[in-house]
Tab-separated table of N, CA and C in Angstrom:
chain	number	residue	atom	x	y	z
A	1	MET	N	-50.636	272.758	93.078
A	1	MET	CA	-50.863	271.329	93.008
A	1	MET	C	-52.149	270.998	93.755
A	2	SER	N	-52.924	270.125	93.202
A	2	SER	CA	-54.194	269.728	93.791
A	2	SER	C	-54.077	268.316	94.367
A	3	PHE	N	-54.669	268.112	95.516
A	3	PHE	CA	-54.664	266.799	96.151
A	3	PHE	C	-56.052	266.198	96.076
A	4	VAL	N	-56.108	264.888	95.950
A	4	VAL	CA	-57.385	264.185	95.966
A	4	VAL	C	-57.589	263.634	97.370
A	5	VAL	N	-58.692	264.025	97.980
A	5	VAL	CA	-59.034	263.504	99.300
A	5	VAL	C	-60.113	262.461	99.091
A	6	ARG	N	-59.910	261.271	99.663
A	6	ARG	CA	-60.848	260.180	99.458
A	6	ARG	C	-61.002	259.391	100.732
A	7	LYS	N	-62.078	258.672	100.811
A	7	LYS	CA	-62.314	257.779	101.936
A	7	LYS	C	-61.361	256.585	101.811
A	8	ALA	N	-60.712	256.227	102.895
A	8	ALA	CA	-59.764	255.104	102.866
A	8	ALA	C	-60.503	253.792	102.648
A	9	GLU	N	-60.017	253.022	101.703
A	9	GLU	CA	-60.543	251.686	101.426
A	9	GLU	C	-59.366	250.748	101.274
A	10	ARG	N	-59.548	249.525	101.696
A	10	ARG	CA	-58.466	248.535	101.631
A	10	ARG	C	-58.430	247.915	100.236
A	11	GLN	N	-58.006	248.703	99.275
A	11	GLN	CA	-57.897	248.228	97.897
A	11	GLN	C	-56.977	249.146	97.118
A	12	GLY	N	-56.453	248.643	96.031
A	12	GLY	CA	-55.668	249.454	95.122
A	12	GLY	C	-54.206	249.631	95.477
A	13	ALA	N	-53.815	249.303	96.704
A	13	ALA	CA	-52.411	249.464	97.078
A	13	ALA	C	-51.554	248.430	96.363
A	14	ARG	N	-50.380	248.829	95.988
A	14	ARG	CA	-49.420	247.919	95.360
A	14	ARG	C	-48.410	247.484	96.404
A	15	LEU	N	-48.107	246.205	96.410
A	15	LEU	CA	-47.212	245.649	97.407
A	15	LEU	C	-45.763	245.667	96.938
A	16	LEU	N	-44.873	245.965	97.865
A	16	LEU	CA	-43.434	245.815	97.672
A	16	LEU	C	-42.986	244.791	98.706
A	17	ILE	N	-42.560	243.641	98.237
A	17	ILE	CA	-42.210	242.547	99.132
A	17	ILE	C	-40.752	242.171	98.935
A	18	GLN	N	-40.041	242.028	100.031
A	18	GLN	CA	-38.642	241.598	99.996
A	18	GLN	C	-38.565	240.182	100.528
A	19	LEU	N	-37.949	239.292	99.748
A	19	LEU	CA	-37.657	237.935	100.206
A	19	LEU	C	-36.145	237.780	100.197
A	20	SER	N	-35.566	237.572	101.366
A	20	SER	CA	-34.120	237.392	101.398
A	20	SER	C	-33.791	236.067	102.069
A	21	GLY	N	-32.698	235.484	101.630
A	21	GLY	CA	-32.246	234.228	102.201
A	21	GLY	C	-30.986	233.755	101.510
A	22	VAL	N	-30.386	232.735	102.094
A	22	VAL	CA	-29.171	232.161	101.523
A	22	VAL	C	-29.517	231.412	100.249
A	23	SER	N	-28.504	231.090	99.481
A	23	SER	CA	-28.693	230.342	98.243
A	23	SER	C	-29.414	229.025	98.531
A	24	GLY	N	-30.437	228.745	97.731
A	24	GLY	CA	-31.182	227.499	97.886
A	24	GLY	C	-32.280	227.528	98.935
A	25	SER	N	-32.560	228.695	99.509
A	25	SER	CA	-33.565	228.774	100.568
A	25	SER	C	-34.990	228.902	100.042
A	26	GLY	N	-35.169	229.058	98.728
A	26	GLY	CA	-36.507	229.086	98.153
A	26	GLY	C	-37.045	230.456	97.804
A	27	LYS	N	-36.186	231.447	97.683
A	27	LYS	CA	-36.631	232.808	97.370
A	27	LYS	C	-37.372	232.877	96.041
A	28	THR	N	-36.765	232.354	94.988
A	28	THR	CA	-37.356	232.447	93.652
A	28	THR	C	-38.658	231.662	93.583
A	29	TYR	N	-38.659	230.456	94.095
A	29	TYR	CA	-39.857	229.616	94.097
A	29	TYR	C	-40.992	230.323	94.839
A	30	THR	N	-40.697	230.822	96.022
A	30	THR	CA	-41.714	231.505	96.833
A	30	THR	C	-42.208	232.764	96.138
A	31	ALA	N	-41.281	233.530	95.560
A	31	ALA	CA	-41.662	234.765	94.868
A	31	ALA	C	-42.606	234.474	93.711
A	32	LEU	N	-42.308	233.436	92.939
A	32	LEU	CA	-43.168	233.112	91.795
A	32	LEU	C	-44.531	232.598	92.243
A	33	GLN	N	-44.588	231.832	93.309
A	33	GLN	CA	-45.875	231.380	93.835
A	33	GLN	C	-46.709	232.579	94.312
A	34	MET	N	-46.058	233.500	95.024
A	34	MET	CA	-46.757	234.702	95.493
A	34	MET	C	-47.229	235.542	94.306
A	35	ALA	N	-46.356	235.700	93.312
A	35	ALA	CA	-46.700	236.505	92.134
A	35	ALA	C	-47.907	235.919	91.412
A	36	TYR	N	-47.924	234.607	91.273
A	36	TYR	CA	-49.030	233.907	90.612
A	36	TYR	C	-50.336	234.187	91.358
A	37	GLY	N	-50.304	234.140	92.670
A	37	GLY	CA	-51.488	234.454	93.471
A	37	GLY	C	-51.904	235.908	93.331
A	38	LEU	N	-50.955	236.833	93.362
A	38	LEU	CA	-51.268	238.256	93.227
A	38	LEU	C	-51.842	238.584	91.851
A	39	ALA	N	-51.485	237.788	90.851
A	39	ALA	CA	-51.987	237.995	89.485
A	39	ALA	C	-53.265	237.191	89.236
A	40	ASN	N	-53.922	236.749	90.291
A	40	ASN	CA	-55.154	235.958	90.180
A	40	ASN	C	-54.974	234.734	89.280
A	41	LYS	N	-53.833	234.076	89.461
A	41	LYS	CA	-53.492	232.838	88.744
A	41	LYS	C	-53.384	233.020	87.235
A	42	ASP	N	-53.046	234.231	86.811
A	42	ASP	CA	-52.826	234.513	85.391
A	42	ASP	C	-51.329	234.761	85.192
A	43	ALA	N	-50.608	233.703	84.839
A	43	ALA	CA	-49.150	233.784	84.711
A	43	ALA	C	-48.709	234.772	83.632
A	44	SER	N	-49.570	235.091	82.684
A	44	SER	CA	-49.201	236.046	81.631
A	44	SER	C	-49.041	237.466	82.183
A	45	LYS	N	-49.481	237.695	83.416
A	45	LYS	CA	-49.360	239.007	84.043
A	45	LYS	C	-48.150	239.090	84.975
A	46	VAL	N	-47.348	238.006	84.989
A	46	VAL	CA	-46.179	237.910	85.865
A	46	VAL	C	-44.909	237.938	85.021
A	47	VAL	N	-43.965	238.796	85.425
A	47	VAL	CA	-42.653	238.838	84.774
A	47	VAL	C	-41.571	238.698	85.835
A	48	LEU	N	-40.573	237.914	85.505
A	48	LEU	CA	-39.389	237.755	86.352
A	48	LEU	C	-38.220	238.445	85.659
A	49	ILE	N	-37.630	239.444	86.316
A	49	ILE	CA	-36.370	240.010	85.834
A	49	ILE	C	-35.286	239.093	86.374
A	50	ASP	N	-34.572	238.442	85.468
A	50	ASP	CA	-33.565	237.446	85.830
A	50	ASP	C	-32.172	238.029	85.648
A	51	THR	N	-31.469	238.226	86.770
A	51	THR	CA	-30.099	238.748	86.721
A	51	THR	C	-29.078	237.628	86.871
A	52	GLU	N	-29.557	236.396	86.919
A	52	GLU	CA	-28.669	235.283	87.261
A	52	GLU	C	-28.457	234.318	86.102
A	53	ASN	N	-28.197	234.885	84.929
A	53	ASN	CA	-27.821	234.104	83.759
A	53	ASN	C	-28.814	232.995	83.431
A	54	ARG	N	-30.081	233.373	83.360
A	54	ARG	CA	-31.176	232.494	82.924
A	54	ARG	C	-31.580	231.431	83.951
A	55	ARG	N	-31.169	231.592	85.203
A	55	ARG	CA	-31.568	230.638	86.237
A	55	ARG	C	-33.073	230.618	86.470
A	56	GLY	N	-33.717	231.749	86.247
A	56	GLY	CA	-35.163	231.824	86.441
A	56	GLY	C	-35.917	230.849	85.569
A	57	SER	N	-35.340	230.480	84.438
A	57	SER	CA	-35.989	229.528	83.528
A	57	SER	C	-36.132	228.144	84.153
A	58	LEU	N	-35.336	227.851	85.167
A	58	LEU	CA	-35.435	226.558	85.844
A	58	LEU	C	-36.781	226.392	86.553
A	59	TYR	N	-37.495	227.493	86.760
A	59	TYR	CA	-38.775	227.475	87.475
A	59	TYR	C	-39.965	227.549	86.526
A	60	ALA	N	-39.743	227.317	85.250
A	60	ALA	CA	-40.782	227.480	84.224
A	60	ALA	C	-42.023	226.639	84.476
A	61	ASP	N	-41.894	225.532	85.176
A	61	ASP	CA	-43.042	224.637	85.350
A	61	ASP	C	-43.673	224.679	86.746
A	62	ILE	N	-43.362	225.691	87.554
A	62	ILE	CA	-43.925	225.689	88.905
A	62	ILE	C	-45.325	226.289	88.999
A	63	VAL	N	-45.756	226.993	87.963
A	63	VAL	CA	-47.134	227.478	87.910
A	63	VAL	C	-47.794	226.867	86.676
A	64	THR	N	-49.125	226.885	86.630
A	64	THR	CA	-49.881	226.213	85.574
A	64	THR	C	-49.471	226.648	84.177
A	65	ASP	N	-49.398	227.954	83.953
A	65	ASP	CA	-49.022	228.496	82.641
A	65	ASP	C	-47.666	229.177	82.755
A	66	PRO	N	-46.946	229.286	81.642
A	66	PRO	CA	-45.624	229.929	81.703
A	66	PRO	C	-45.725	231.422	82.034
A	67	PHE	N	-44.863	231.855	82.944
A	67	PHE	CA	-44.714	233.282	83.226
A	67	PHE	C	-43.702	233.846	82.232
A	68	LEU	N	-43.517	235.146	82.233
A	68	LEU	CA	-42.599	235.796	81.299
A	68	LEU	C	-41.282	236.127	82.004
A	69	ILE	N	-40.191	236.121	81.239
A	69	ILE	CA	-38.875	236.432	81.798
A	69	ILE	C	-38.219	237.521	80.964
A	70	GLY	N	-37.592	238.455	81.666
A	70	GLY	CA	-36.734	239.450	81.029
A	70	GLY	C	-35.336	239.286	81.604
A	71	ASP	N	-34.381	238.929	80.765
A	71	ASP	CA	-33.005	238.738	81.217
A	71	ASP	C	-32.303	240.082	81.341
A	72	LEU	N	-31.699	240.316	82.485
A	72	LEU	CA	-30.938	241.543	82.725
A	72	LEU	C	-29.490	241.149	82.974
A	73	TYR	N	-28.611	241.631	82.107
A	73	TYR	CA	-27.186	241.326	82.216
A	73	TYR	C	-26.440	242.573	82.674
A	74	ALA	N	-25.196	242.380	83.124
A	74	ALA	CA	-24.351	243.485	83.580
A	74	ALA	C	-24.218	244.531	82.469
A	75	PRO	N	-24.078	245.786	82.843
A	75	PRO	CA	-23.906	246.294	84.191
A	75	PRO	C	-25.236	246.365	84.951
A	76	PHE	N	-25.168	246.090	86.240
A	76	PHE	CA	-26.353	246.058	87.085
A	76	PHE	C	-26.534	247.383	87.827
A	77	SER	N	-26.453	248.459	87.102
A	77	SER	CA	-26.600	249.788	87.699
A	77	SER	C	-28.058	250.043	88.060
A	78	PRO	N	-28.290	250.923	89.020
A	78	PRO	CA	-29.670	251.291	89.339
A	78	PRO	C	-30.446	251.759	88.114
A	79	SER	N	-29.787	252.482	87.217
A	79	SER	CA	-30.488	252.991	86.029
A	79	SER	C	-30.952	251.854	85.116
A	80	ARG	N	-30.222	250.750	85.044
A	80	ARG	CA	-30.647	249.607	84.231
A	80	ARG	C	-31.863	248.940	84.855
A	81	TYR	N	-31.885	248.814	86.179
A	81	TYR	CA	-33.063	248.267	86.856
A	81	TYR	C	-34.268	249.182	86.615
A	82	ILE	N	-34.048	250.494	86.728
A	82	ILE	CA	-35.132	251.460	86.500
A	82	ILE	C	-35.691	251.304	85.092
A	83	GLU	N	-34.817	251.200	84.109
A	83	GLU	CA	-35.238	251.033	82.721
A	83	GLU	C	-36.103	249.774	82.558
A	84	ALA	N	-35.672	248.673	83.151
A	84	ALA	CA	-36.424	247.416	83.047
A	84	ALA	C	-37.787	247.537	83.734
A	85	ILE	N	-37.809	248.109	84.916
A	85	ILE	CA	-39.070	248.253	85.656
A	85	ILE	C	-40.051	249.104	84.856
A	86	ARG	N	-39.593	250.212	84.341
A	86	ARG	CA	-40.472	251.102	83.573
A	86	ARG	C	-40.974	250.426	82.299
A	87	GLU	N	-40.108	249.656	81.659
A	87	GLU	CA	-40.505	248.966	80.434
A	87	GLU	C	-41.610	247.941	80.715
A	88	PHE	N	-41.468	247.170	81.778
A	88	PHE	CA	-42.486	246.174	82.107
A	88	PHE	C	-43.771	246.831	82.587
A	89	GLN	N	-43.653	247.919	83.309
A	89	GLN	CA	-44.852	248.639	83.740
A	89	GLN	C	-45.607	249.163	82.530
A	90	ALA	N	-44.910	249.723	81.563
A	90	ALA	CA	-45.541	250.244	80.345
A	90	ALA	C	-46.206	249.119	79.550
A	91	ALA	N	-45.687	247.906	79.670
A	91	ALA	CA	-46.255	246.755	78.957
A	91	ALA	C	-47.480	246.179	79.672
A	92	GLY	N	-47.836	246.737	80.828
A	92	GLY	CA	-49.035	246.283	81.527
A	92	GLY	C	-48.836	245.126	82.477
A	93	VAL	N	-47.601	244.848	82.854
A	93	VAL	CA	-47.330	243.778	83.815
A	93	VAL	C	-47.978	244.128	85.153
A	94	GLU	N	-48.550	243.135	85.814
A	94	GLU	CA	-49.190	243.377	87.106
A	94	GLU	C	-48.303	243.011	88.285
A	95	VAL	N	-47.490	241.957	88.112
A	95	VAL	CA	-46.608	241.525	89.197
A	95	VAL	C	-45.210	241.308	88.637
A	96	LEU	N	-44.244	241.991	89.232
A	96	LEU	CA	-42.858	241.900	88.796
A	96	LEU	C	-42.023	241.267	89.896
A	97	VAL	N	-41.314	240.208	89.540
A	97	VAL	CA	-40.360	239.581	90.454
A	97	VAL	C	-38.976	239.989	89.985
A	98	ILE	N	-38.170	240.533	90.881
A	98	ILE	CA	-36.791	240.889	90.545
A	98	ILE	C	-35.874	239.914	91.268
A	99	ASP	N	-35.167	239.109	90.494
A	99	ASP	CA	-34.297	238.078	91.058
A	99	ASP	C	-32.920	238.188	90.416
A	100	SER	N	-32.106	238.976	90.963
A	100	SER	CA	-31.978	239.417	92.327
A	100	SER	C	-31.671	240.917	92.377
A	101	VAL	N	-32.124	241.555	93.448
A	101	VAL	CA	-31.829	242.968	93.662
A	101	VAL	C	-30.407	243.136	94.198
A	102	SER	N	-29.825	242.090	94.743
A	102	SER	CA	-28.468	242.177	95.307
A	102	SER	C	-27.453	242.680	94.292
A	103	HIS	N	-27.663	242.361	93.025
A	103	HIS	CA	-26.724	242.801	91.992
A	103	HIS	C	-26.711	244.330	91.866
A	104	GLU	N	-27.842	244.986	92.125
A	104	GLU	CA	-27.906	246.452	92.064
A	104	GLU	C	-26.956	247.051	93.095
A	105	TRP	N	-26.737	246.353	94.182
A	105	TRP	CA	-25.873	246.863	95.240
A	105	TRP	C	-24.417	246.455	95.046
A	106	GLU	N	-24.177	245.148	94.815
A	106	GLU	CA	-22.783	244.720	94.782
A	106	GLU	C	-22.370	244.001	93.495
A	107	GLY	N	-23.223	243.963	92.497
A	107	GLY	CA	-22.876	243.309	91.238
A	107	GLY	C	-22.038	244.196	90.332
A	108	THR	N	-21.632	243.649	89.214
A	108	THR	CA	-20.868	244.392	88.216
A	108	THR	C	-21.665	245.622	87.773
A	109	GLY	N	-21.096	246.800	87.977
A	109	GLY	CA	-21.770	248.039	87.611
A	109	GLY	C	-22.754	248.534	88.651
A	110	GLY	N	-22.866	247.821	89.777
A	110	GLY	CA	-23.786	248.202	90.844
A	110	GLY	C	-23.242	249.340	91.699
A	111	CYS	N	-23.949	249.643	92.770
A	111	CYS	CA	-23.618	250.799	93.610
A	111	CYS	C	-22.206	250.755	94.190
A	112	GLU	N	-21.751	249.578	94.602
A	112	GLU	CA	-20.390	249.508	95.146
A	112	GLU	C	-19.352	249.877	94.098
A	113	GLU	N	-19.539	249.422	92.857
A	113	GLU	CA	-18.606	249.795	91.785
A	113	GLU	C	-18.741	251.263	91.415
A	114	ILE	N	-19.962	251.768	91.413
A	114	ILE	CA	-20.175	253.189	91.116
A	114	ILE	C	-19.429	254.032	92.152
A	115	ALA	N	-19.543	253.671	93.427
A	115	ALA	CA	-18.866	254.407	94.497
A	115	ALA	C	-17.354	254.309	94.355
A	116	GLY	N	-16.858	253.141	93.987
A	116	GLY	CA	-15.421	252.934	93.873
A	116	GLY	C	-14.801	253.543	92.635
A	117	SER	N	-15.614	253.998	91.695
A	117	SER	CA	-15.073	254.556	90.450
A	117	SER	C	-14.579	255.993	90.614
A	118	SER	N	-14.866	256.582	91.751
A	118	SER	CA	-14.418	257.956	92.006
A	118	SER	C	-13.145	257.924	92.852
A	119	SER	N	-12.240	258.851	92.600
A	119	SER	CA	-11.020	258.936	93.412
A	119	SER	C	-11.331	259.510	94.795
A	120	ASN	N	-12.483	260.170	94.913
A	120	ASN	CA	-12.925	260.721	96.192
A	120	ASN	C	-14.037	259.824	96.740
A	121	LYS	N	-13.747	259.142	97.831
A	121	LYS	CA	-14.691	258.170	98.398
A	121	LYS	C	-16.040	258.807	98.754
A	122	VAL	N	-16.019	259.982	99.321
A	122	VAL	CA	-17.262	260.662	99.722
A	122	VAL	C	-18.116	260.989	98.505
A	123	ILE	N	-17.488	261.534	97.475
A	123	ILE	CA	-18.217	261.875	96.245
A	123	ILE	C	-18.724	260.607	95.565
A	124	GLY	N	-17.890	259.574	95.540
A	124	GLY	CA	-18.290	258.305	94.935
A	124	GLY	C	-19.517	257.714	95.605
A	125	TRP	N	-19.518	257.691	96.931
A	125	TRP	CA	-20.679	257.128	97.637
A	125	TRP	C	-21.907	258.036	97.531
A	126	ALA	N	-21.697	259.340	97.490
A	126	ALA	CA	-22.837	260.257	97.308
A	126	ALA	C	-23.505	259.982	95.961
A	127	ASN	N	-22.708	259.773	94.922
A	127	ASN	CA	-23.245	259.459	93.596
A	127	ASN	C	-23.982	258.119	93.608
A	128	ALA	N	-23.365	257.097	94.187
A	128	ALA	CA	-23.987	255.772	94.241
A	128	ALA	C	-25.301	255.813	95.020
A	129	LYS	N	-25.303	256.491	96.154
A	129	LYS	CA	-26.517	256.582	96.977
A	129	LYS	C	-27.620	257.344	96.248
A	130	ALA	N	-27.255	258.396	95.513
A	130	ALA	CA	-28.257	259.159	94.754
A	130	ALA	C	-28.893	258.275	93.686
A	131	GLN	N	-28.080	257.476	92.991
A	131	GLN	CA	-28.619	256.573	91.985
A	131	GLN	C	-29.508	255.505	92.626
A	132	HIS	N	-29.084	254.992	93.776
A	132	HIS	CA	-29.896	253.992	94.478
A	132	HIS	C	-31.239	254.595	94.919
A	133	LYS	N	-31.229	255.827	95.380
A	133	LYS	CA	-32.479	256.484	95.797
A	133	LYS	C	-33.443	256.626	94.626
A	134	ARG	N	-32.917	256.921	93.433
A	134	ARG	CA	-33.785	256.986	92.250
A	134	ARG	C	-34.426	255.619	91.992
A	135	PHE	N	-33.635	254.559	92.120
A	135	PHE	CA	-34.142	253.191	91.974
A	135	PHE	C	-35.256	252.928	92.991
A	136	MET	N	-35.028	253.290	94.242
A	136	MET	CA	-36.033	253.065	95.287
A	136	MET	C	-37.310	253.855	94.988
A	137	ASN	N	-37.169	255.085	94.515
A	137	ASN	CA	-38.353	255.892	94.197
A	137	ASN	C	-39.164	255.270	93.071
A	138	VAL	N	-38.506	254.668	92.089
A	138	VAL	CA	-39.222	253.990	91.005
A	138	VAL	C	-39.979	252.787	91.575
A	139	LEU	N	-39.360	252.038	92.473
A	139	LEU	CA	-40.059	250.917	93.117
A	139	LEU	C	-41.291	251.414	93.874
A	140	LEU	N	-41.118	252.487	94.634
A	140	LEU	CA	-42.207	253.000	95.468
A	140	LEU	C	-43.364	253.580	94.657
A	141	GLN	N	-43.074	254.107	93.475
A	141	GLN	CA	-44.112	254.736	92.657
A	141	GLN	C	-44.687	253.805	91.597
A	142	SER	N	-44.242	252.583	91.554
A	142	SER	CA	-44.674	251.645	90.519
A	142	SER	C	-46.152	251.284	90.650
A	143	ASP	N	-46.783	251.019	89.509
A	143	ASP	CA	-48.173	250.562	89.479
A	143	ASP	C	-48.276	249.038	89.550
A	144	MET	N	-47.143	248.371	89.731
A	144	MET	CA	-47.135	246.906	89.798
A	144	MET	C	-46.861	246.461	91.230
A	145	HIS	N	-47.291	245.243	91.567
A	145	HIS	CA	-46.771	244.589	92.762
A	145	HIS	C	-45.343	244.199	92.407
A	146	ILE	N	-44.415	244.394	93.327
A	146	ILE	CA	-43.023	244.017	93.065
A	146	ILE	C	-42.523	243.147	94.210
A	147	ILE	N	-41.942	242.015	93.832
A	147	ILE	CA	-41.330	241.107	94.801
A	147	ILE	C	-39.835	241.090	94.504
A	148	ALA	N	-39.043	241.531	95.476
A	148	ALA	CA	-37.589	241.618	95.311
A	148	ALA	C	-36.921	240.466	96.041
A	149	CYS	N	-36.251	239.619	95.282
A	149	CYS	CA	-35.450	238.542	95.876
A	149	CYS	C	-34.061	239.113	96.171
A	150	ILE	N	-33.577	238.837	97.370
A	150	ILE	CA	-32.288	239.382	97.792
A	150	ILE	C	-31.454	238.271	98.412
A	151	ARG	N	-30.246	238.134	97.933
A	151	ARG	CA	-29.338	237.155	98.510
A	151	ARG	C	-28.988	237.561	99.936
A	152	ALA	N	-28.672	236.576	100.754
A	152	ALA	CA	-28.249	236.852	102.127
A	152	ALA	C	-27.058	235.963	102.453
A	153	ARG	N	-26.245	236.445	103.377
A	153	ARG	CA	-25.100	235.657	103.822
A	153	ARG	C	-24.718	236.079	105.234
A	154	GLU	N	-23.913	235.248	105.854
A	154	GLU	CA	-23.424	235.524	107.204
A	154	GLU	C	-22.594	236.798	107.193
A	155	LYS	N	-22.867	237.676	108.147
A	155	LYS	CA	-22.097	238.909	108.248
A	155	LYS	C	-21.386	238.914	109.602
A	156	ILE	N	-20.143	239.368	109.587
A	156	ILE	CA	-19.337	239.410	110.811
A	156	ILE	C	-18.780	240.814	110.977
A	157	ASP	N	-18.866	241.334	112.194
A	157	ASP	CA	-18.336	242.658	112.523
A	157	ASP	C	-16.881	242.498	112.961
A	158	PHE	N	-15.963	243.103	112.183
A	158	PHE	CA	-14.539	243.035	112.486
A	158	PHE	C	-14.026	244.352	113.070
A	159	THR	N	-14.909	245.133	113.703
A	159	THR	CA	-14.491	246.395	114.307
A	159	THR	C	-13.336	246.151	115.274
A	160	ASP	N	-13.458	245.098	116.060
A	160	ASP	CA	-12.368	244.656	116.939
A	160	ASP	C	-11.821	243.366	116.336
A	161	PRO	N	-10.713	243.462	115.566
A	161	PRO	CA	-10.213	242.283	114.848
A	161	PRO	C	-9.874	241.095	115.745
A	162	LYS	N	-9.563	241.347	116.995
A	162	LYS	CA	-9.236	240.248	117.913
A	162	LYS	C	-10.473	239.540	118.426
A	163	ASN	N	-11.609	240.205	118.317
A	163	ASN	CA	-12.884	239.629	118.767
A	163	ASN	C	-13.978	239.848	117.728
A	164	PRO	N	-13.896	239.153	116.575
A	164	PRO	CA	-14.957	239.321	115.570
A	164	PRO	C	-16.314	238.904	116.152
A	165	ARG	N	-17.339	239.644	115.759
A	165	ARG	CA	-18.672	239.409	116.315
A	165	ARG	C	-19.642	239.032	115.206
A	166	PRO	N	-20.214	237.799	115.252
A	166	PRO	CA	-21.188	237.409	114.222
A	166	PRO	C	-22.467	238.239	114.346
A	167	LEU	N	-22.972	238.687	113.208
A	167	LEU	CA	-24.195	239.491	113.173
A	167	LEU	C	-25.378	238.710	112.601
A	168	GLY	N	-25.132	237.459	112.242
A	168	GLY	CA	-26.204	236.635	111.686
A	168	GLY	C	-26.302	236.787	110.179
A	169	ILE	N	-27.329	236.180	109.619
A	169	ILE	CA	-27.573	236.235	108.179
A	169	ILE	C	-28.164	237.603	107.849
A	170	GLN	N	-27.546	238.301	106.902
A	170	GLN	CA	-27.979	239.645	106.525
A	170	GLN	C	-28.221	239.714	105.016
A	171	PRO	N	-29.256	240.447	104.584
A	171	PRO	CA	-29.492	240.613	103.142
A	171	PRO	C	-28.386	241.446	102.497
A	172	VAL	N	-28.050	241.108	101.255
A	172	VAL	CA	-27.031	241.839	100.490
A	172	VAL	C	-27.746	242.926	99.698
A	173	CYS	N	-27.838	244.106	100.316
A	173	CYS	CA	-28.522	245.250	99.709
A	173	CYS	C	-28.184	246.484	100.526
A	174	GLU	N	-28.637	247.620	100.080
A	174	GLU	CA	-28.468	248.856	100.835
A	174	GLU	C	-29.152	248.686	102.184
A	175	LYS	N	-28.548	249.194	103.248
A	175	LYS	CA	-29.005	248.895	104.612
A	175	LYS	C	-30.443	249.325	104.914
A	176	ASN	N	-30.972	250.315	104.215
A	176	ASN	CA	-32.336	250.778	104.474
A	176	ASN	C	-33.381	250.192	103.525
A	177	PHE	N	-32.962	249.324	102.629
A	177	PHE	CA	-33.868	248.781	101.617
A	177	PHE	C	-35.138	248.193	102.231
A	178	MET	N	-34.978	247.394	103.269
A	178	MET	CA	-36.139	246.683	103.839
A	178	MET	C	-37.170	247.630	104.449
A	179	PHE	N	-36.758	248.823	104.851
A	179	PHE	CA	-37.694	249.743	105.488
A	179	PHE	C	-38.681	250.373	104.501
A	180	GLU	N	-38.384	250.286	103.216
A	180	GLU	CA	-39.275	250.817	102.193
A	180	GLU	C	-40.307	249.779	101.721
A	181	MET	N	-40.152	248.560	102.162
A	181	MET	CA	-41.009	247.471	101.700
A	181	MET	C	-42.325	247.421	102.480
A	182	THR	N	-43.347	246.879	101.834
A	182	THR	CA	-44.599	246.602	102.528
A	182	THR	C	-44.383	245.466	103.509
A	183	ALA	N	-43.596	244.474	103.086
A	183	ALA	CA	-43.271	243.324	103.935
A	183	ALA	C	-41.883	242.823	103.593
A	184	SER	N	-41.145	242.407	104.612
A	184	SER	CA	-39.797	241.850	104.417
A	184	SER	C	-39.732	240.493	105.093
C-alpha cells in the first residue's frame, strides 16, 4: 500500500457535526442553516434524510431555495442508513443532514432491536455494535459534510433504586458517537 505525504493545508476536510437537544430545541432548523452555509448557499447541494414521517418538509421555506429530502422509513437499521448515505454521496450531494440518527440506535429495527433479537444477550449486542461500527465508518469516510441531529432526553441513573441520580440531558445514541464527530 502506498501513502500520499503532503503538506498540511486547512482545506478539503469534511465535517461531521452532531446537534443534540430535546424536542423543539431547534436541531433541524440549525442543521439546515449550517448545511446551507456549508453548501455556499446552494440548497440543491443539501439533502435531509428524514426519519420522522416527513417532518423535515415543515422547514421547506427556511432557506432561499428548496433543499432536497430523502424519506427513510423503518426499519432504521445501520445498514439502511449506510445505503442512504452512499446513495446520496454517489449523487454528488455536498452536505447531508440526518434527522434523526437516534432511530439508528433505538428506533424500529435499530441497534437495540437488533441486540434484543438474539436469545444470547452478549451475541446480540456484539452483532448490533458491529453493525453500528460499520455505520460510523461510513460516516467517517464520507466525501460529504454530515450533520447528525440527535434527540436528547433526561437520563437518570437507577443503580441505587432508593437514590436515583439525575445525569442531565443526554443524547439518544451509542455512547461513543460524539467522540467521532468534528464538533458536538
